[in-house]
Amino acid sequence: MSFKKMNKVIIFSAPSGSGKTTLVKHALETFPELSFSISCTTRQPRGEEKHGVDYHFLTPEDFRAKISNGEFVEYEEVYTDKFYGTLKTEVERIWKQGKTVIFDVDVKGGIALKKYFKNQALSIFIMPPSIEELERRLINRNTDDAETIRVRVAKAEEEIGHQNAFDKTVVNLHLDDAKKEIESLIHHFINEA
Ligand code: 5GP
């Protein structure tokens, strides 16, 4: 007899600059049974980012229309006038392929998604080694101006206070150790009933 496996999601949240995106990419490369949930955003594409690959880049009007139509599982104004959200259709698209959804969202979004998906979800908080190190990483990334970095650092300090709302915390002190830790967490989660 065969049992249908439960549809699952894995949520990664972290203050910006914690190395979350690197760890999400690593998870996707390691586990073919995972698929990235492409969020909608009203911010402009950065660098090499592509529409429909990294994000669905929407106008504020289009984003508002989707809010009114109840199309989002969750959405947030992550920065002033910059909206980010996850479409219900995106989750369904991935589950239809028999895969587990992987989310890269901010901390509030991560808590909202865990509340929504409950035991179908594994939520992981990626912790920077320190606020000073996080600031250094944001400066070295060279994608944001000084004011943006100041806002992100202030937000990070607030977000770290919410780590207990997550199932697991992984401290990203040494990237290779953090990679191994998430491999083990994901392996257990996707292989349990
Ligand atoms: P960035 O502008 O650097 O791509 O993303 C800024 C923040 O928004 C990151 O913490 C990212 O994880 C988060 N984010 C991306 N998509 C979503 C989403 O659908 N919902 C929420 N709440 N946050 C998101």
Coordinates of N, CA, C and O in Angstrom, one line a residue, residues 2-151:
S2 N 0.5 2.3 -0.8 CA 1.3 3.5 -0.7 C 0.6 4.6 -0.1 O -0.6 4.8 -0.3
F3 N 1.3 5.4 0.7 CA 0.7 6.6 1.3 C 1.1 7.8 0.6 O 2.2 8.0 0.2
K4 N 0.1 8.8 0.5 CA 0.5 10.1 -0.1 C 1.3 10.8 0.9 O 0.9 11.0 2.0
K5 N 2.4 11.3 0.5 CA 3.3 12.1 1.4 C 2.6 13.5 1.6 O 2.0 14.1 0.7
M6 N 2.8 14.0 2.9 CA 2.3 15.3 3.2 C 3.0 16.4 2.3 O 4.2 16.3 2.2
N7 N 2.2 17.4 1.8 CA 2.9 18.6 1.2 C 3.6 19.4 2.3 O 3.1 19.6 3.4
K8 N 4.8 19.8 2.0 CA 5.6 20.4 3.0 C 6.3 21.8 2.5 O 6.4 21.9 1.2
V9 N 6.6 22.6 3.4 CA 7.3 23.8 3.1 C 8.5 24.0 4.1 O 8.4 23.6 5.2
I10 N 9.6 24.6 3.6 CA 10.7 25.0 4.5 C 10.9 26.5 4.4 O 10.9 27.1 3.3
I11 N 10.9 27.1 5.5 CA 11.0 28.6 5.6 C 12.4 29.0 6.1 O 12.8 28.6 7.2
F12 N 13.0 29.9 5.4 CA 14.3 30.5 5.8 C 14.0 32.0 6.1 O 13.6 32.7 5.1
S13 N 14.3 32.4 7.3 CA 14.3 33.8 7.6 C 15.5 34.2 8.3 O 16.2 33.4 9.0
A14 N 15.9 35.5 8.1 CA 17.1 36.0 8.8 C 17.1 37.5 8.5 O 16.6 38.0 7.6
P15 N 17.9 38.2 9.4 CA 18.2 39.6 9.1 C 18.9 39.6 7.8 O 19.7 38.7 7.5
S16 N 18.7 40.7 7.0 CA 19.4 40.9 5.7 C 21.0 40.9 6.0 O 21.4 41.5 6.9
G17 N 21.7 40.1 5.2 CA 23.2 40.1 5.4 C 23.7 38.9 6.2 O 24.8 38.8 6.6
S18 N 22.7 38.0 6.6 CA 23.1 36.9 7.5 C 23.7 35.7 6.7 O 24.1 34.7 7.3
G19 N 23.6 35.8 5.4 CA 24.1 34.7 4.5 C 22.9 33.7 4.2 O 23.1 32.6 3.7
K20 N 21.7 34.2 4.4 CA 20.5 33.4 4.2 C 20.4 32.9 2.7 O 20.2 31.8 2.4
T21 N 20.6 33.9 1.8 CA 20.5 33.6 0.4 C 21.5 32.5 -0.1 O 21.1 31.6 -0.8
T22 N 22.7 32.6 0.4 CA 23.7 31.6 0.1 C 23.3 30.2 0.6 O 23.4 29.2 -0.1
L23 N 22.7 30.2 1.8 CA 22.3 28.9 2.4 C 21.1 28.3 1.7 O 21.0 27.1 1.5
V24 N 20.2 29.2 1.2 CA 19.0 28.7 0.5 C 19.5 28.1 -0.9 O 19.0 27.1 -1.3
K25 N 20.4 28.8 -1.5 CA 21.0 28.3 -2.8 C 21.6 26.9 -2.6 O 21.5 26.0 -3.4
H26 N 22.4 26.8 -1.5 CA 23.0 25.6 -1.2 C 22.0 24.4 -1.0 O 22.1 23.3 -1.5
A27 N 20.9 24.8 -0.2 CA 19.9 23.8 0.0 C 19.3 23.3 -1.3 O 19.1 22.1 -1.6
L28 N 19.0 24.3 -2.2 CA 18.4 23.9 -3.5 C 19.4 23.1 -4.4 O 18.9 22.2 -5.1
E29 N 20.7 23.3 -4.3 CA 21.6 22.6 -5.1 C 21.8 21.1 -4.5 O 22.0 20.2 -5.2
T30 N 21.6 21.0 -3.2 CA 21.8 19.7 -2.5 C 20.6 18.8 -2.6 O 20.8 17.6 -2.7
F31 N 19.4 19.4 -2.6 CA 18.2 18.6 -2.6 C 17.3 18.9 -3.8 O 16.6 19.9 -3.8
P32 N 17.3 18.0 -4.8 CA 16.5 18.2 -6.0 C 15.0 18.2 -5.7 O 14.2 18.6 -6.5
E33 N 14.6 17.7 -4.5 CA 13.2 17.6 -4.2 C 12.7 18.9 -3.6 O 11.5 19.0 -3.3
L34 N 13.5 20.0 -3.6 CA 13.1 21.3 -3.1 C 12.9 22.2 -4.3 O 13.6 22.1 -5.3
S35 N 12.0 23.2 -4.2 CA 11.8 24.2 -5.3 C 11.6 25.5 -4.7 O 10.8 25.7 -3.7
F36 N 12.2 26.5 -5.2 CA 12.2 27.9 -4.6 C 10.9 28.6 -4.9 O 10.4 28.6 -6.1
S37 N 10.3 29.2 -3.9 CA 9.1 30.0 -4.1 C 9.4 31.4 -4.5 O 10.1 32.1 -3.8
I38 N 9.0 31.7 -5.7 CA 9.3 33.0 -6.3 C 8.3 34.0 -5.8 O 7.1 33.9 -6.1
S39 N 8.8 35.0 -5.0 CA 7.9 36.0 -4.4 C 7.6 37.1 -5.4 O 8.3 37.3 -6.4
C40 N 6.6 37.9 -5.0 CA 6.3 39.1 -5.8 C 7.0 40.3 -5.0 O 7.0 40.2 -3.7
T41 N 7.4 41.3 -5.7 CA 7.9 42.5 -5.0 C 7.7 43.7 -5.8 O 7.6 43.6 -7.1
T42 N 7.6 44.9 -5.2 CA 7.5 46.1 -5.9 C 8.8 46.8 -6.0 O 8.9 47.9 -6.5
R43 N 9.9 46.2 -5.4 CA 11.2 46.9 -5.6 C 11.8 46.6 -7.0 O 11.3 45.7 -7.7
Q44 N 12.8 47.5 -7.4 CA 13.4 47.3 -8.7 C 14.3 46.1 -8.7 O 14.9 45.8 -7.7
P45 N 14.5 45.5 -9.9 CA 15.5 44.4 -10.0 C 16.9 45.0 -9.7 O 17.2 46.1 -10.0
R46 N 17.8 44.1 -9.0 CA 19.2 44.5 -8.7 C 20.1 43.6 -9.6 O 19.8 42.5 -9.8
G47 N 21.1 44.2 -10.1 CA 22.2 43.4 -10.8 C 21.6 42.5 -11.9 O 20.9 42.9 -12.8
E48 N 21.9 41.2 -11.7 CA 21.5 40.2 -12.8 C 20.1 39.6 -12.5 O 19.7 38.7 -13.3
E49 N 19.4 40.2 -11.6 CA 18.0 39.5 -11.2 C 17.1 39.6 -12.4 O 17.0 40.6 -13.2
K50 N 16.3 38.5 -12.5 CA 15.4 38.3 -13.7 C 14.0 38.2 -13.2 O 13.7 37.5 -12.2
H51 N 13.1 38.8 -14.0 CA 11.6 38.7 -13.7 C 11.2 37.2 -13.9 O 11.5 36.6 -14.9
G52 N 10.5 36.7 -12.9 CA 10.0 35.3 -13.0 C 11.1 34.3 -12.6 O 10.8 33.1 -12.6
V53 N 12.3 34.7 -12.2 CA 13.3 33.8 -11.7 C 13.6 34.1 -10.3 O 13.4 33.3 -9.4
D54 N 14.1 35.3 -10.0 CA 14.4 35.8 -8.7 C 13.1 36.3 -8.0 O 12.9 36.0 -6.8
Y55 N 12.4 37.1 -8.7 CA 11.1 37.6 -8.2 C 10.2 37.8 -9.3 O 10.6 37.9 -10.5
H56 N 8.9 38.0 -9.0 CA 7.9 38.6 -10.0 C 8.0 40.1 -9.6 O 7.5 40.4 -8.5
F57 N 8.5 40.9 -10.5 CA 8.6 42.3 -10.2 C 7.3 43.0 -10.6 O 7.0 43.0 -11.8
L58 N 6.5 43.5 -9.7 CA 5.2 44.1 -10.0 C 5.2 45.6 -9.7 O 6.0 46.1 -8.9
T59 N 4.3 46.3 -10.4 CA 4.0 47.7 -10.0 C 3.2 47.7 -8.7 O 2.6 46.7 -8.4
P60 N 3.3 48.8 -8.0 CA 2.5 48.9 -6.8 C 1.0 48.7 -7.0 O 0.3 48.1 -6.2
E61 N 0.5 49.1 -8.2 CA -0.9 48.9 -8.6 C -1.2 47.4 -8.7 O -2.2 46.9 -8.2
D62 N -0.4 46.7 -9.4 CA -0.6 45.3 -9.6 C -0.5 44.5 -8.3 O -1.3 43.6 -8.0
F63 N 0.4 45.0 -7.4 CA 0.6 44.3 -6.1 C -0.7 44.5 -5.3 O -1.2 43.6 -4.7
R64 N -1.2 45.8 -5.3 CA -2.4 46.1 -4.5 C -3.6 45.3 -5.0 O -4.4 44.8 -4.2
A65 N -3.7 45.1 -6.3 CA -4.8 44.4 -6.9 C -4.8 42.9 -6.4 O -5.8 42.3 -6.0
K66 N -3.6 42.4 -6.3 CA -3.5 41.0 -5.8 C -3.8 40.9 -4.3 O -4.4 39.9 -3.8
I67 N -3.5 41.9 -3.5 CA -3.9 42.0 -2.1 C -5.4 42.0 -2.1 O -6.0 41.1 -1.3
S68 N -6.1 42.8 -2.8 CA -7.5 42.9 -2.8 C -8.2 41.6 -3.2 O -9.2 41.2 -2.7
N69 N -7.6 40.9 -4.1 CA -8.1 39.6 -4.6 C -7.8 38.5 -3.7 O -8.2 37.3 -4.0
G70 N -7.1 38.7 -2.6 CA -6.7 37.7 -1.6 C -5.8 36.6 -2.2 O -5.9 35.4 -1.9
E71 N -4.9 37.1 -3.1 CA -4.1 36.1 -3.8 C -2.8 35.7 -3.0 O -2.1 34.8 -3.4
F72 N -2.5 36.4 -1.9 CA -1.3 36.1 -1.2 C -1.5 35.2 0.0 O -2.5 35.3 0.7
V73 N -0.6 34.3 0.2 CA -0.5 33.6 1.5 C -0.1 34.5 2.6 O -0.6 34.5 3.7
E74 N 0.9 35.4 2.3 CA 1.3 36.4 3.2 C 2.0 37.5 2.4 O 2.5 37.2 1.3
Y75 N 1.9 38.7 2.9 CA 2.7 39.8 2.3 C 3.1 40.8 3.3 O 2.5 40.9 4.4
E76 N 4.2 41.5 3.1 CA 4.7 42.5 4.0 C 5.2 43.7 3.3 O 5.8 43.6 2.2
E77 N 5.1 44.9 4.0 CA 5.9 46.0 3.5 C 7.2 45.9 4.2 O 7.3 46.4 5.4
V78 N 8.2 45.3 3.6 CA 9.4 44.9 4.3 C 10.2 46.2 4.6 O 10.8 46.4 5.6
Y79 N 10.3 47.1 3.6 CA 10.9 48.4 3.7 C 9.8 49.4 3.2 O 8.9 49.0 2.5
T80 N 10.0 50.7 3.6 CA 8.9 51.7 3.3 C 8.7 51.6 1.8 O 9.6 51.7 1.0
D81 N 7.4 51.4 1.4 CA 7.0 51.4 0.0 C 7.5 50.2 -0.8 O 7.3 50.1 -2.0
K82 N 8.1 49.3 -0.1 CA 8.7 48.1 -0.8 C 7.9 46.9 -0.3 O 8.1 46.4 0.9
F83 N 7.0 46.4 -1.1 CA 6.2 45.2 -0.7 C 6.8 43.9 -1.2 O 7.3 43.9 -2.3
Y84 N 6.6 42.9 -0.4 CA 7.0 41.5 -0.8 C 5.9 40.6 -0.4 O 5.4 40.7 0.7
G85 N 5.7 39.6 -1.2 CA 4.6 38.6 -0.8 C 4.7 37.3 -1.6 O 5.3 37.2 -2.7
T86 N 4.1 36.3 -1.0 CA 4.0 35.0 -1.6 C 2.6 34.6 -2.1 O 1.7 34.7 -1.3
L87 N 2.6 34.3 -3.3 CA 1.3 33.9 -3.9 C 0.8 32.5 -3.6 O 1.7 31.6 -3.6
K88 N -0.5 32.3 -3.3 CA -1.0 31.0 -3.1 C -0.7 30.1 -4.3 O -0.4 28.9 -4.2
T89 N -0.8 30.6 -5.5 CA -0.6 29.8 -6.8 C 0.8 29.3 -6.9 O 1.1 28.3 -7.5
E90 N 1.8 30.1 -6.3 CA 3.2 29.7 -6.3 C 3.4 28.4 -5.5 O 4.0 27.4 -5.9
V91 N 2.8 28.3 -4.3 CA 2.8 27.1 -3.5 C 2.2 26.0 -4.2 O 2.8 24.9 -4.2
E92 N 1.0 26.2 -4.7 CA 0.3 25.1 -5.4 C 1.1 24.6 -6.6 O 1.2 23.4 -6.9
R93 N 1.7 25.5 -7.3 CA 2.6 25.1 -8.5 C 3.7 24.1 -8.1 O 3.9 23.1 -8.8
I94 N 4.3 24.4 -7.0 CA 5.4 23.6 -6.5 C 4.9 22.2 -6.0 O 5.4 21.2 -6.3
W95 N 3.9 22.3 -5.2 CA 3.3 21.0 -4.6 C 2.8 20.1 -5.7 O 2.9 18.9 -5.6
K96 N 2.3 20.7 -6.8 CA 1.8 19.9 -8.0 C 2.9 19.1 -8.6 O 2.7 18.0 -9.1
Q97 N 4.1 19.6 -8.5 CA 5.3 18.9 -9.0 C 5.8 17.9 -8.0 O 6.8 17.2 -8.2
G98 N 5.1 17.7 -6.9 CA 5.5 16.7 -5.9 C 6.7 17.2 -5.1 O 7.4 16.4 -4.5
K99 N 7.0 18.5 -5.1 CA 8.2 19.0 -4.4 C 7.9 19.8 -3.1 O 6.7 20.1 -2.9
T100 N 8.9 20.0 -2.3 CA 8.8 20.8 -1.1 C 9.1 22.2 -1.4 O 10.1 22.5 -2.1
V101 N 8.3 23.1 -0.9 CA 8.5 24.6 -1.2 C 9.6 25.1 -0.3 O 9.6 24.8 0.9
I102 N 10.5 25.9 -0.8 CA 11.5 26.6 0.1 C 11.3 28.1 -0.1 O 11.2 28.7 -1.2
F103 N 11.1 28.8 1.1 CA 10.8 30.2 1.1 C 12.1 31.0 1.7 O 12.7 30.5 2.6
D104 N 12.4 32.1 1.0 CA 13.4 33.0 1.6 C 12.6 34.3 1.8 O 12.3 35.1 0.9
V105 N 12.2 34.5 3.1 CA 11.4 35.6 3.5 C 11.9 36.4 4.7 O 12.8 35.9 5.4
D106 N 11.4 37.6 4.9 CA 11.9 38.3 6.1 C 11.3 37.6 7.4 O 10.5 36.7 7.3
V107 N 11.7 38.2 8.5 CA 11.3 37.5 9.8 C 9.8 37.5 10.1 O 9.2 36.4 10.4
K108 N 9.2 38.6 9.8 CA 7.7 38.7 10.0 C 7.0 37.7 9.1 O 6.1 37.0 9.5
G109 N 7.5 37.7 7.8 CA 6.9 36.7 6.8 C 7.1 35.3 7.3 O 6.2 34.5 7.1
G110 N 8.3 35.0 7.8 CA 8.6 33.6 8.3 C 7.6 33.2 9.4 O 7.1 32.1 9.4
I111 N 7.4 34.1 10.3 CA 6.5 33.8 11.4 C 5.0 33.6 10.9 O 4.3 32.6 11.3
A112 N 4.6 34.4 9.9 CA 3.3 34.3 9.4 C 3.1 33.0 8.6 O 2.1 32.3 8.7
L113 N 4.2 32.6 7.8 CA 4.1 31.4 7.1 C 4.0 30.1 8.0 O 3.3 29.2 7.7
K114 N 4.8 30.2 9.1 CA 4.8 29.0 10.0 C 3.4 28.9 10.6 O 2.9 27.8 10.8
K115 N 2.8 30.0 11.0 CA 1.4 30.0 11.5 C 0.4 29.4 10.5 O -0.5 28.7 10.9
Y116 N 0.6 29.7 9.2 CA -0.3 29.3 8.2 C -0.1 27.8 7.9 O -1.1 27.1 7.8
F117 N 1.2 27.3 7.8 CA 1.4 25.9 7.4 C 1.6 25.0 8.5 O 1.6 23.8 8.3
K118 N 1.7 25.5 9.7 CA 1.8 24.7 11.0 C 2.8 23.5 10.8 O 4.0 23.7 10.5
N119 N 2.3 22.3 11.1 CA 3.3 21.1 11.1 C 3.7 20.7 9.7 O 4.5 19.8 9.5
Q120 N 3.1 21.4 8.7 CA 3.7 21.1 7.3 C 4.9 21.9 7.1 O 5.6 21.7 6.0
A121 N 5.3 22.8 8.0 CA 6.4 23.7 7.8 C 7.6 23.4 8.8 O 7.4 23.1 10.0
L122 N 8.8 23.6 8.3 CA 10.0 23.7 9.1 C 10.5 25.1 8.9 O 10.8 25.5 7.8
S123 N 10.6 25.8 10.1 CA 11.0 27.2 9.9 C 12.4 27.3 10.6 O 12.7 26.9 11.7
I124 N 13.3 27.9 9.8 CA 14.7 28.0 10.2 C 15.2 29.5 10.3 O 15.0 30.2 9.3
F125 N 15.7 29.9 11.4 CA 16.2 31.3 11.6 C 17.7 31.3 11.4 O 18.4 30.6 12.1
I126 N 18.2 32.0 10.4 CA 19.6 32.1 10.2 C 20.2 33.3 11.0 O 19.7 34.5 10.8
M127 N 21.1 33.1 11.9 CA 21.6 34.1 12.9 C 22.9 34.6 12.4 O 23.8 33.7 12.2
P128 N 23.1 35.9 12.3 CA 24.5 36.4 12.0 C 25.4 36.2 13.2 O 24.8 36.2 14.4
P129 N 26.7 36.1 13.1 CA 27.5 35.9 14.3 C 27.5 37.1 15.2 O 27.5 37.0 16.4
S130 N 27.3 38.3 14.6 CA 27.2 39.5 15.5 C 26.6 40.6 14.6 O 26.7 40.6 13.3
I131 N 26.1 41.7 15.2 CA 25.6 42.9 14.5 C 26.8 43.5 13.7 O 26.6 43.9 12.5
E132 N 28.0 43.6 14.3 CA 29.1 44.2 13.6 C 29.5 43.5 12.4 O 29.8 44.1 11.3
E133 N 29.5 42.1 12.5 CA 29.8 41.3 11.3 C 28.8 41.5 10.2 O 29.1 41.5 9.0
L134 N 27.5 41.5 10.6 CA 26.4 41.7 9.7 C 26.6 43.0 8.9 O 26.5 43.1 7.7
E135 N 27.0 44.1 9.6 CA 27.2 45.4 9.0 C 28.3 45.3 8.0 O 28.2 45.8 6.9
R136 N 29.4 44.6 8.4 CA 30.6 44.5 7.5 C 30.2 43.7 6.3 O 30.6 44.1 5.2
R137 N 29.3 42.7 6.4 CA 28.9 41.9 5.2 C 28.1 42.8 4.3 O 28.2 42.7 3.1
L138 N 27.2 43.6 4.8 CA 26.3 44.4 4.0 C 27.2 45.4 3.2 O 26.9 45.7 2.1
I139 N 28.2 46.0 3.9 CA 29.1 47.0 3.3 C 29.9 46.3 2.1 O 29.9 46.8 1.0
N140 N 30.4 45.1 2.4 CA 31.2 44.4 1.4 C 30.4 43.9 0.2 O 30.9 43.8 -0.9
R141 N 29.1 43.6 0.5 CA 28.2 43.2 -0.6 C 28.1 44.2 -1.7 O 27.9 43.9 -2.9
N142 N 28.3 45.5 -1.3 CA 28.4 46.6 -2.2 C 27.1 46.8 -3.1 O 27.2 47.2 -4.2
T143 N 26.0 46.4 -2.6 CA 24.7 46.6 -3.4 C 23.8 47.6 -2.8 O 22.8 48.0 -3.4
D144 N 24.1 48.1 -1.6 CA 23.2 49.1 -1.0 C 24.0 50.3 -0.5 O 25.1 50.2 -0.1
D145 N 23.3 51.4 -0.5 CA 23.9 52.7 -0.1 C 23.9 52.7 1.5 O 23.3 51.9 2.1
A146 N 24.6 53.7 2.0 CA 24.9 53.8 3.5 C 23.6 53.9 4.3 O 23.4 53.2 5.3
E147 N 22.6 54.7 3.7 CA 21.3 54.8 4.5 C 20.6 53.5 4.5 O 20.0 53.1 5.5
T148 N 20.6 52.8 3.3 CA 19.9 51.5 3.3 C 20.5 50.5 4.3 O 19.8 49.8 5.0
I149 N 21.8 50.5 4.3 CA 22.5 49.7 5.3 C 22.2 50.0 6.7 O 21.9 49.1 7.5
R150 N 22.1 51.3 7.0 CA 21.8 51.7 8.4 C 20.4 51.2 8.8 O 20.2 50.7 9.9
V151 N 19.4 51.3 7.8 CA 18.1 50.8 8.1 C 18.1 49.3 8.3 O 17.4 48.8 9.2

